[in-house]
Short mmCIF file of C-alpha atoms and ligand atoms in Angstrom, two decimals:
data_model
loop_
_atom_site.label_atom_id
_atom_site.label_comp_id
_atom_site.label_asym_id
_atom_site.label_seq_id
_atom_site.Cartn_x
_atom_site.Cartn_y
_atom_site.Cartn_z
CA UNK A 1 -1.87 26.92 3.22
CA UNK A 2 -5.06 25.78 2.36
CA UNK A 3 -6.28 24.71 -0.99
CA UNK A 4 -9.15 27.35 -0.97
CA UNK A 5 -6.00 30.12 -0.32
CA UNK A 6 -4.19 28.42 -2.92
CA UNK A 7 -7.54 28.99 -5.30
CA UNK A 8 -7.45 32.58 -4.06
CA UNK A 9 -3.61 33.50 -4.69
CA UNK A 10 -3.80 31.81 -8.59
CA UNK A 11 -6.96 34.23 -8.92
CA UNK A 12 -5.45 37.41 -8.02
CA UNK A 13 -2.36 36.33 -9.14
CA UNK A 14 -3.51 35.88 -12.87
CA UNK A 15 -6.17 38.62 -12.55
CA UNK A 16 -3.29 41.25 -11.52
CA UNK A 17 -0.84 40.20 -14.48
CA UNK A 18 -3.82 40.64 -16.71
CA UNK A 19 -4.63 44.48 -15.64
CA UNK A 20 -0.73 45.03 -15.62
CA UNK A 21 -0.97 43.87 -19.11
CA UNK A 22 -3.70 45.60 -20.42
CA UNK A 23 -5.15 41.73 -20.87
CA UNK A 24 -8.74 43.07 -18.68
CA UNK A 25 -11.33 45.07 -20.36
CA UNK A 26 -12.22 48.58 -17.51
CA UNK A 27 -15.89 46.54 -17.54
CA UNK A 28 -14.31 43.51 -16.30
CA UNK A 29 -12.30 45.23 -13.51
CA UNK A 30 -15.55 47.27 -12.35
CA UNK A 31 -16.98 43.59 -12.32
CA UNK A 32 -14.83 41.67 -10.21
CA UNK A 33 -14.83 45.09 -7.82
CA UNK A 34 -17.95 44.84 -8.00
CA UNK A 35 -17.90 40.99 -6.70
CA UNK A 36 -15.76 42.07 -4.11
CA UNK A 37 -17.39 44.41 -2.62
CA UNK A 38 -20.99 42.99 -3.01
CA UNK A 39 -20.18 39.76 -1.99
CA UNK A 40 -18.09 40.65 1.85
CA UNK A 41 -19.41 41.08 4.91
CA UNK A 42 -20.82 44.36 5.04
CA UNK A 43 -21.70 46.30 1.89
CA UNK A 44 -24.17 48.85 3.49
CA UNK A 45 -24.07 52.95 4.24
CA UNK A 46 -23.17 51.93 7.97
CA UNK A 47 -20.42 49.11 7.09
CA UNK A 48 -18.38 48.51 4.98
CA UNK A 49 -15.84 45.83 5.76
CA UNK A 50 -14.44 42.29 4.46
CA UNK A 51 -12.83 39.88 6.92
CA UNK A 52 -10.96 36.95 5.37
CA UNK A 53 -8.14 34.54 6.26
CA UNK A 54 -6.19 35.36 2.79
CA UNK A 55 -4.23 38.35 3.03
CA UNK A 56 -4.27 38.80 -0.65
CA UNK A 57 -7.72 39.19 -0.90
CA UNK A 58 -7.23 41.87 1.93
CA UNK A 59 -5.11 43.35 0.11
CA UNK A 60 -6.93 43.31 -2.99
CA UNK A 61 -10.10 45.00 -0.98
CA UNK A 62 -7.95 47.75 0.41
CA UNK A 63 -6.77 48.61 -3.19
CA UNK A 64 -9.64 48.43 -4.89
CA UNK A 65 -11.28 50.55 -2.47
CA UNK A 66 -8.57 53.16 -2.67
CA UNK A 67 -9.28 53.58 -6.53
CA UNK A 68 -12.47 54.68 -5.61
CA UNK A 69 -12.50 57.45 -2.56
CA UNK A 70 -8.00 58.23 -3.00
CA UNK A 71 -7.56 57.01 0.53
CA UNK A 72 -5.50 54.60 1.82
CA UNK A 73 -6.40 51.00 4.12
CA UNK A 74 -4.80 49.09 6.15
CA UNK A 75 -5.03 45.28 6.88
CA UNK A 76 -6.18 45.13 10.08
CA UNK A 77 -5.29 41.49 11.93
CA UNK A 78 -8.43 39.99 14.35
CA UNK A 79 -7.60 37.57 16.97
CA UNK A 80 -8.25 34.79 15.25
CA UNK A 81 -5.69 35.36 12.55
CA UNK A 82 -7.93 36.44 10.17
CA UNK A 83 -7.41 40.22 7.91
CA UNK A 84 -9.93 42.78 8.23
CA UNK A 85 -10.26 45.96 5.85
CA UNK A 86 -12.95 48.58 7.34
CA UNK A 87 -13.84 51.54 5.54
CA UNK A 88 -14.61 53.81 8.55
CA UNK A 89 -15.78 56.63 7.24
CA UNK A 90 -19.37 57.45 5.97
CA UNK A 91 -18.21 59.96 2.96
CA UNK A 92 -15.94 57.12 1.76
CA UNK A 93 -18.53 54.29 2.42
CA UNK A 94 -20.86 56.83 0.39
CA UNK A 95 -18.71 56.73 -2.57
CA UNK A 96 -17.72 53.21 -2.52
CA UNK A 97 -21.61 52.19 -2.52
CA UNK A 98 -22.77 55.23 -5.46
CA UNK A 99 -19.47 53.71 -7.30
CA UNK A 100 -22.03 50.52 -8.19
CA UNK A 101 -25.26 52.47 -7.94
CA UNK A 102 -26.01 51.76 -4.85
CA UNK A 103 -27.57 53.73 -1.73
CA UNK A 104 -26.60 51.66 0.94
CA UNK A 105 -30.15 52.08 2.68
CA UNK A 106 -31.51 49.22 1.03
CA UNK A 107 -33.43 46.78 2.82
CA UNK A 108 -32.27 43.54 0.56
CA UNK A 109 -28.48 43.44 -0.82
CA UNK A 110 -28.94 42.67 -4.36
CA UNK A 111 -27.18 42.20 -7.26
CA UNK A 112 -26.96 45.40 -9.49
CA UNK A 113 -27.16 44.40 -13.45
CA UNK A 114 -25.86 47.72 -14.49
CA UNK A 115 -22.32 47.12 -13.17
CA UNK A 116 -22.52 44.07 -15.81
CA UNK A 117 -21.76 45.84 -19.01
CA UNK A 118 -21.23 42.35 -21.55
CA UNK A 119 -21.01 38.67 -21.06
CA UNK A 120 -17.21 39.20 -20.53
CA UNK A 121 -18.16 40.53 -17.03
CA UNK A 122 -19.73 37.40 -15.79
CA UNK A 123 -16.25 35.90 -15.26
CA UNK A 124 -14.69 39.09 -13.54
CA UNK A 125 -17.96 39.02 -11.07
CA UNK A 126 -17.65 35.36 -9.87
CA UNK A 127 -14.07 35.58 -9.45
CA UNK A 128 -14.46 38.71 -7.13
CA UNK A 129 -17.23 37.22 -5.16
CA UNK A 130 -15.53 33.87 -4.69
CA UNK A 131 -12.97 35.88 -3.49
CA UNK A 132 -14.95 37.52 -0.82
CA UNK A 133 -17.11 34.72 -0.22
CA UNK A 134 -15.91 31.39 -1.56
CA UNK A 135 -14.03 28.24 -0.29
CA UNK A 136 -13.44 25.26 -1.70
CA UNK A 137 -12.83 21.76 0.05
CA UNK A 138 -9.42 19.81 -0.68
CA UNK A 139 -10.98 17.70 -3.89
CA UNK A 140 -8.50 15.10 -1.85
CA UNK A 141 -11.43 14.87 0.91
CA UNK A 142 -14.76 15.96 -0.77
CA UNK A 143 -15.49 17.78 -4.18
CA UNK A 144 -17.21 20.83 -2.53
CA UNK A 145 -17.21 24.75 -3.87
CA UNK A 146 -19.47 27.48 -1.98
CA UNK A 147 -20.28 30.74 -1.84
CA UNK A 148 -21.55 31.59 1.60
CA UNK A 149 -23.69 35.10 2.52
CA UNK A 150 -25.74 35.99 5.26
CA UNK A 151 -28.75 37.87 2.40
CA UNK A 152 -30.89 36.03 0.75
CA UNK A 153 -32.23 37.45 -2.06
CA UNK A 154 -28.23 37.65 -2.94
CA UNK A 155 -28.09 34.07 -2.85
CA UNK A 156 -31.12 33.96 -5.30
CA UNK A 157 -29.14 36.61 -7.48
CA UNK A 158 -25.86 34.86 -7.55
CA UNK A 159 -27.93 31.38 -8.61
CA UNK A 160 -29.57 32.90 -11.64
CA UNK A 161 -26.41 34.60 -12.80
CA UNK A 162 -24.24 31.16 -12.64
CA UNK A 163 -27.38 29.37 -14.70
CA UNK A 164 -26.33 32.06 -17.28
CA UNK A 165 -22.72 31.50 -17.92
CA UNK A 166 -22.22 29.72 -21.18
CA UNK A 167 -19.13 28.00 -21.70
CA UNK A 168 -17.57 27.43 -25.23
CA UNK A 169 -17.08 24.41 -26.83
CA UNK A 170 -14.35 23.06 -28.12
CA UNK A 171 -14.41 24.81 -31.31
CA UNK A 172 -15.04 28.25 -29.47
CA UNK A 173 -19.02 28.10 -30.86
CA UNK A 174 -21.47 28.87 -27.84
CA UNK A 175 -24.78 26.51 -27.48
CA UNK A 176 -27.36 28.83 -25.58
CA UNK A 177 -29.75 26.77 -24.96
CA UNK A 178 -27.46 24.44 -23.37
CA UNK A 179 -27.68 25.10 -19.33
CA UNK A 180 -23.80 24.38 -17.85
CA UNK A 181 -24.17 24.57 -14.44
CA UNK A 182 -27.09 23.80 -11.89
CA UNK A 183 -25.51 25.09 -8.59
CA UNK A 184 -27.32 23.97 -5.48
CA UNK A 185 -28.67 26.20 -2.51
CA UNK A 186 -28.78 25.42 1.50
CA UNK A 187 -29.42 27.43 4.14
CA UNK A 188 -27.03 26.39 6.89
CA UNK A 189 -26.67 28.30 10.22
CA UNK A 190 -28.73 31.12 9.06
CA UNK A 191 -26.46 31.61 6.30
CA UNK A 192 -27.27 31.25 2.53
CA UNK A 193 -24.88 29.13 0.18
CA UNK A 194 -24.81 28.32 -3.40
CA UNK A 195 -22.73 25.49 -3.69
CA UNK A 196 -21.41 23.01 -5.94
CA UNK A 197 -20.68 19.21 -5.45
CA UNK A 198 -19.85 17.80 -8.61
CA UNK A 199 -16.25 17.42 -9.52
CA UNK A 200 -16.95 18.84 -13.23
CA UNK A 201 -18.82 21.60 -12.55
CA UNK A 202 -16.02 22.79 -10.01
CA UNK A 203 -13.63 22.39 -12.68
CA UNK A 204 -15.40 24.08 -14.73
CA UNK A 205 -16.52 27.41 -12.67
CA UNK A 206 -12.75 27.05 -11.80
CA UNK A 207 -11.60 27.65 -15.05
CA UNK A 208 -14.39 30.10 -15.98
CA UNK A 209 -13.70 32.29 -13.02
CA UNK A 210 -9.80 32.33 -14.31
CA UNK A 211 -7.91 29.55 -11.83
CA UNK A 212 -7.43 27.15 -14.47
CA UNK A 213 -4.36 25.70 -12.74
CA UNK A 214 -6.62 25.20 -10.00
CA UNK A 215 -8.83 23.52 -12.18
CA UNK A 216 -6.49 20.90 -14.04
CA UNK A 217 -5.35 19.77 -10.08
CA UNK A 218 -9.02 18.78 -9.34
CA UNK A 219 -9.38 17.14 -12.65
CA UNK A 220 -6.32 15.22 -11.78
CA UNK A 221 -7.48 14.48 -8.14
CA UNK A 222 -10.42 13.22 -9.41
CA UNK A 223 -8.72 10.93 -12.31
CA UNK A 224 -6.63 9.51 -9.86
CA UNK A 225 -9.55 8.61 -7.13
CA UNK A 226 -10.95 7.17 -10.13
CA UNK A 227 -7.85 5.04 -10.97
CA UNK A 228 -7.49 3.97 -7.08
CA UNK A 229 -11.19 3.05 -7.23
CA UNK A 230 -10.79 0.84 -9.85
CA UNK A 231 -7.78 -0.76 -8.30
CA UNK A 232 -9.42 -1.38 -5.28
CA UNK A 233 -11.69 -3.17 -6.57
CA UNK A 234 -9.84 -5.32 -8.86
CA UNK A 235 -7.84 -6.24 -6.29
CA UNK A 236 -10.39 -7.21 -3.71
CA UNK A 237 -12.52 -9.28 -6.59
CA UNK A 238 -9.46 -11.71 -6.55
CA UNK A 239 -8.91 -11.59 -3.16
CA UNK A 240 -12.59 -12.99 -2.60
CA UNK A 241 -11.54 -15.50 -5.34
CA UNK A 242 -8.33 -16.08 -3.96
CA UNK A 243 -10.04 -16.45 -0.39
CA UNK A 244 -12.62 -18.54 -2.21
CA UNK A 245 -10.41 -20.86 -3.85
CA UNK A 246 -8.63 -21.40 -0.67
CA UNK A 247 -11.52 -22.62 1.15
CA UNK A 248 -12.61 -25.28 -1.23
CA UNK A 249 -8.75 -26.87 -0.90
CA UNK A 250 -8.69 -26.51 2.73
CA UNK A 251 -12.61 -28.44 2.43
CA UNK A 252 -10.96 -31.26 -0.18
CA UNK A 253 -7.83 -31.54 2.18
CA UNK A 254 -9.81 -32.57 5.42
CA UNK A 255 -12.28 -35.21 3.76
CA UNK A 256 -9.34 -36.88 2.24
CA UNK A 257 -7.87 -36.95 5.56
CA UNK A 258 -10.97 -37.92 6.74
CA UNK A 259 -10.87 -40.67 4.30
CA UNK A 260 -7.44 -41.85 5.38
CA UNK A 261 -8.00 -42.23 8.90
CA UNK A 262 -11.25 -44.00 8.16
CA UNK A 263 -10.64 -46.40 5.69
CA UNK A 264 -6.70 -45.51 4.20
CA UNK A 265 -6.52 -43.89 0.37
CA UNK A 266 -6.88 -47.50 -0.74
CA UNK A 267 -10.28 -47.10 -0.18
CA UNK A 268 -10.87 -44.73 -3.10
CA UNK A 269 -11.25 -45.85 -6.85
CA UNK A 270 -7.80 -45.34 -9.14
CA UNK A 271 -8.52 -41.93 -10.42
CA UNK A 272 -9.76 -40.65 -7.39
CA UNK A 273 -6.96 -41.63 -5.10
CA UNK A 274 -4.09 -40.09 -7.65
CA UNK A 275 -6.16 -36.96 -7.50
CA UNK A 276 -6.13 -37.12 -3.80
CA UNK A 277 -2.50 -37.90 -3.12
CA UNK A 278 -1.75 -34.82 -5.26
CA UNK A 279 -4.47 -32.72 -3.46
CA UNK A 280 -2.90 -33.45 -0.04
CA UNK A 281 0.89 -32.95 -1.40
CA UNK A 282 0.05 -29.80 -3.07
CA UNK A 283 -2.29 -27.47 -0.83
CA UNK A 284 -1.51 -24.48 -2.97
CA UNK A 285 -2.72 -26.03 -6.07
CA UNK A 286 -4.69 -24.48 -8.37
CA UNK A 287 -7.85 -26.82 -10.41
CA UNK A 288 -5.61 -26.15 -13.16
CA UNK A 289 -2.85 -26.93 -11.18
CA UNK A 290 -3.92 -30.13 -10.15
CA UNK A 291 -5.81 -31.15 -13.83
CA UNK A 292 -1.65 -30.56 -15.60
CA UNK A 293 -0.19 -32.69 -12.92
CA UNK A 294 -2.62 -35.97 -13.37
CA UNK A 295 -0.76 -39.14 -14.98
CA UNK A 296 -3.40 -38.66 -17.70
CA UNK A 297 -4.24 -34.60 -17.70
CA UNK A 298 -7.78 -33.72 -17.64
CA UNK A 299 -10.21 -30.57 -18.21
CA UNK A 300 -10.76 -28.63 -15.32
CA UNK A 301 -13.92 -29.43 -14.95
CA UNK A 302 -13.12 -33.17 -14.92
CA UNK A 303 -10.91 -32.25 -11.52
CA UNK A 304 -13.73 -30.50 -10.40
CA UNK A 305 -16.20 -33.36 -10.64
CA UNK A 306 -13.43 -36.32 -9.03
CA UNK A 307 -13.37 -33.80 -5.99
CA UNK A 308 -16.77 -33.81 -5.52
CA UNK A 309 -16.83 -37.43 -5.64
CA UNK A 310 -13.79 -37.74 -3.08
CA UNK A 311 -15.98 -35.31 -0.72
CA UNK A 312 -19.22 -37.33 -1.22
CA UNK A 313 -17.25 -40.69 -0.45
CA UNK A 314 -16.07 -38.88 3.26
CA UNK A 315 -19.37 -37.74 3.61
CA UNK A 316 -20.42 -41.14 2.95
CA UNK A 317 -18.12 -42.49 5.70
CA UNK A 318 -19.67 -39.81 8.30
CA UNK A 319 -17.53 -36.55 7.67
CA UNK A 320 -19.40 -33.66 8.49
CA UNK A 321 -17.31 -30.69 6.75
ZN1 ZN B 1 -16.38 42.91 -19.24
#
């Protein structure tokens, strides 16, 4: 299953146990019918249908519907897998739509602000319209949260109610003047979507809209791309050094062979020539390496400046390294 159906199930799931246990205000039910409904496919006096690939949501559509006209729906299957709920009659359309104040001959689908009765309702709204309208990418891949409708003016409706939430702090106070979220909008493919890209933000409408398990996995994605990031580059800082270090012995190790062929170790000064032997005895050496294993140890440094003079000697004698 996918991660968006995942989101889905843990919304219903918790939303259900909370009307079973008298844990959702009537407002907040109206709400996230309201979301529902607004939010699918058709919401007009002519259709009335959602098509989704979550069955849940399906079913959620079909019952919600039912508390309204007394009917019963079934979950219809398309072709492509997918579950289809379709009000077919007008008189039950016609109640559905007056249910939220609504005519069903208007020209613009909008958002009605009397189905909102308190801040509460907020919550109960976005869950039901990310229900009908929402997917989410695997935070694995890309952080990426939409909510995708074909009406414009929705779109606008949807973006200035999200720029309202207000999220409380830690000690439960509320800072209204603070903004918390600054979704983005797109058209794409002649269809409208409000979107979110940021992995905090996504955590945080998560848990707002009531998928807080949901939620705590992205945070955790996240903290663990963030850990592998770091890793990765850790590791390939020293393997540049590593690859750098390498170099210069491989360098050192073919002007002192240069050396020897020319003119035999002998050539070299006391100091130098110890250093050398060791050089060409030890490949894997470290500077350090080399500076503890001198008759008399010296500072790196000091290593550092006797192989420079060992490769200016070969130079000296024609090496071209
Ligand atoms: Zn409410």
């Amino acid at each position: 299953m996918s991660f968006a159906s995942d989101i889905k199930n843990e919304l219903i799931e918790k939303s259900e146990l909370a009307r079973a246990m008298g844990g959702m205000k009537e407002c907040c039910i109206h709400a996230e019918m309201y979301g529902i409904f607004l939010f699918c496919r058709d919401f007009s006096s002519s259709n009335i249908c959602i098509k989704t690939e979550n069955m849940e949501v399906a079913s959620l559509f079909a019952s919600y519907a039912s508390t309204i006209t007394g009917r019963s729906y079934n979950l219809e299957q398309t072709s492509s897998g997918k579950y289809r709920v379709n009000i077919k009659k007008a008189e039950e359309r016609k109640l559905i739509l007056e249910h939220f104040g609504h005519t069903g001959q208007e020209v613009n689908r909008r958002m009605y602000r009397s189905n909102l009765e308190d801040e509460c309702c907020l919550s109960a709204l976005l869950r039901g319209a990310f229900l009908s309208c929402g997917t989410i990418t695997d935070p694995e891949k890309d952080y990426h949260l939409e909510f995708v409708m074909s009406h414009k003016v929705l779109s606008n409706d949807l973006l200035k109610l999200i720029t309202e939430i207000h999220l409380p702090s830690e000690d439960g106070s509320v800072d209204y003047a603070r903004k918390e979220f600054d979704p983005k909008y797109i058209l794409r493919r002649g269809v409208h979507v409000v979107y979110f890209k940021d992995s905090e933000s996504i955590e945080n409408i998560l848990t707002f809209m009531g998928a807080p398990d949901a939620a705590l996995e992205v945070m955790g994605t996240r903290m663990y791309k963030d850990m592998r990031n770091r890793v990765n580059r850790k590791m390939n800082f020293e393997n540049a050094n590593a690859g750098r270090a390498f170099n210069a012995a491989y360098r050192q190790i073919e002007a002192i062979r240069f050396i020897e062929e020319e003119k035999g170790l002998g050539f070299l000064p006391d100091d130098l020539r110890e250093l050398a032997t060791l050089r060409l005895e030890n490949e894997d050496y470290t500077l350090s390496d080399l500076a503890d294993n001198l008759k008399e140890p010296i500072s790196k440094s000091g290593v550092n400046h006797r192989l420079k003079k060992i490769l200016e000697t070969a130079e000296g004698l024609g090496w071209k390294g």
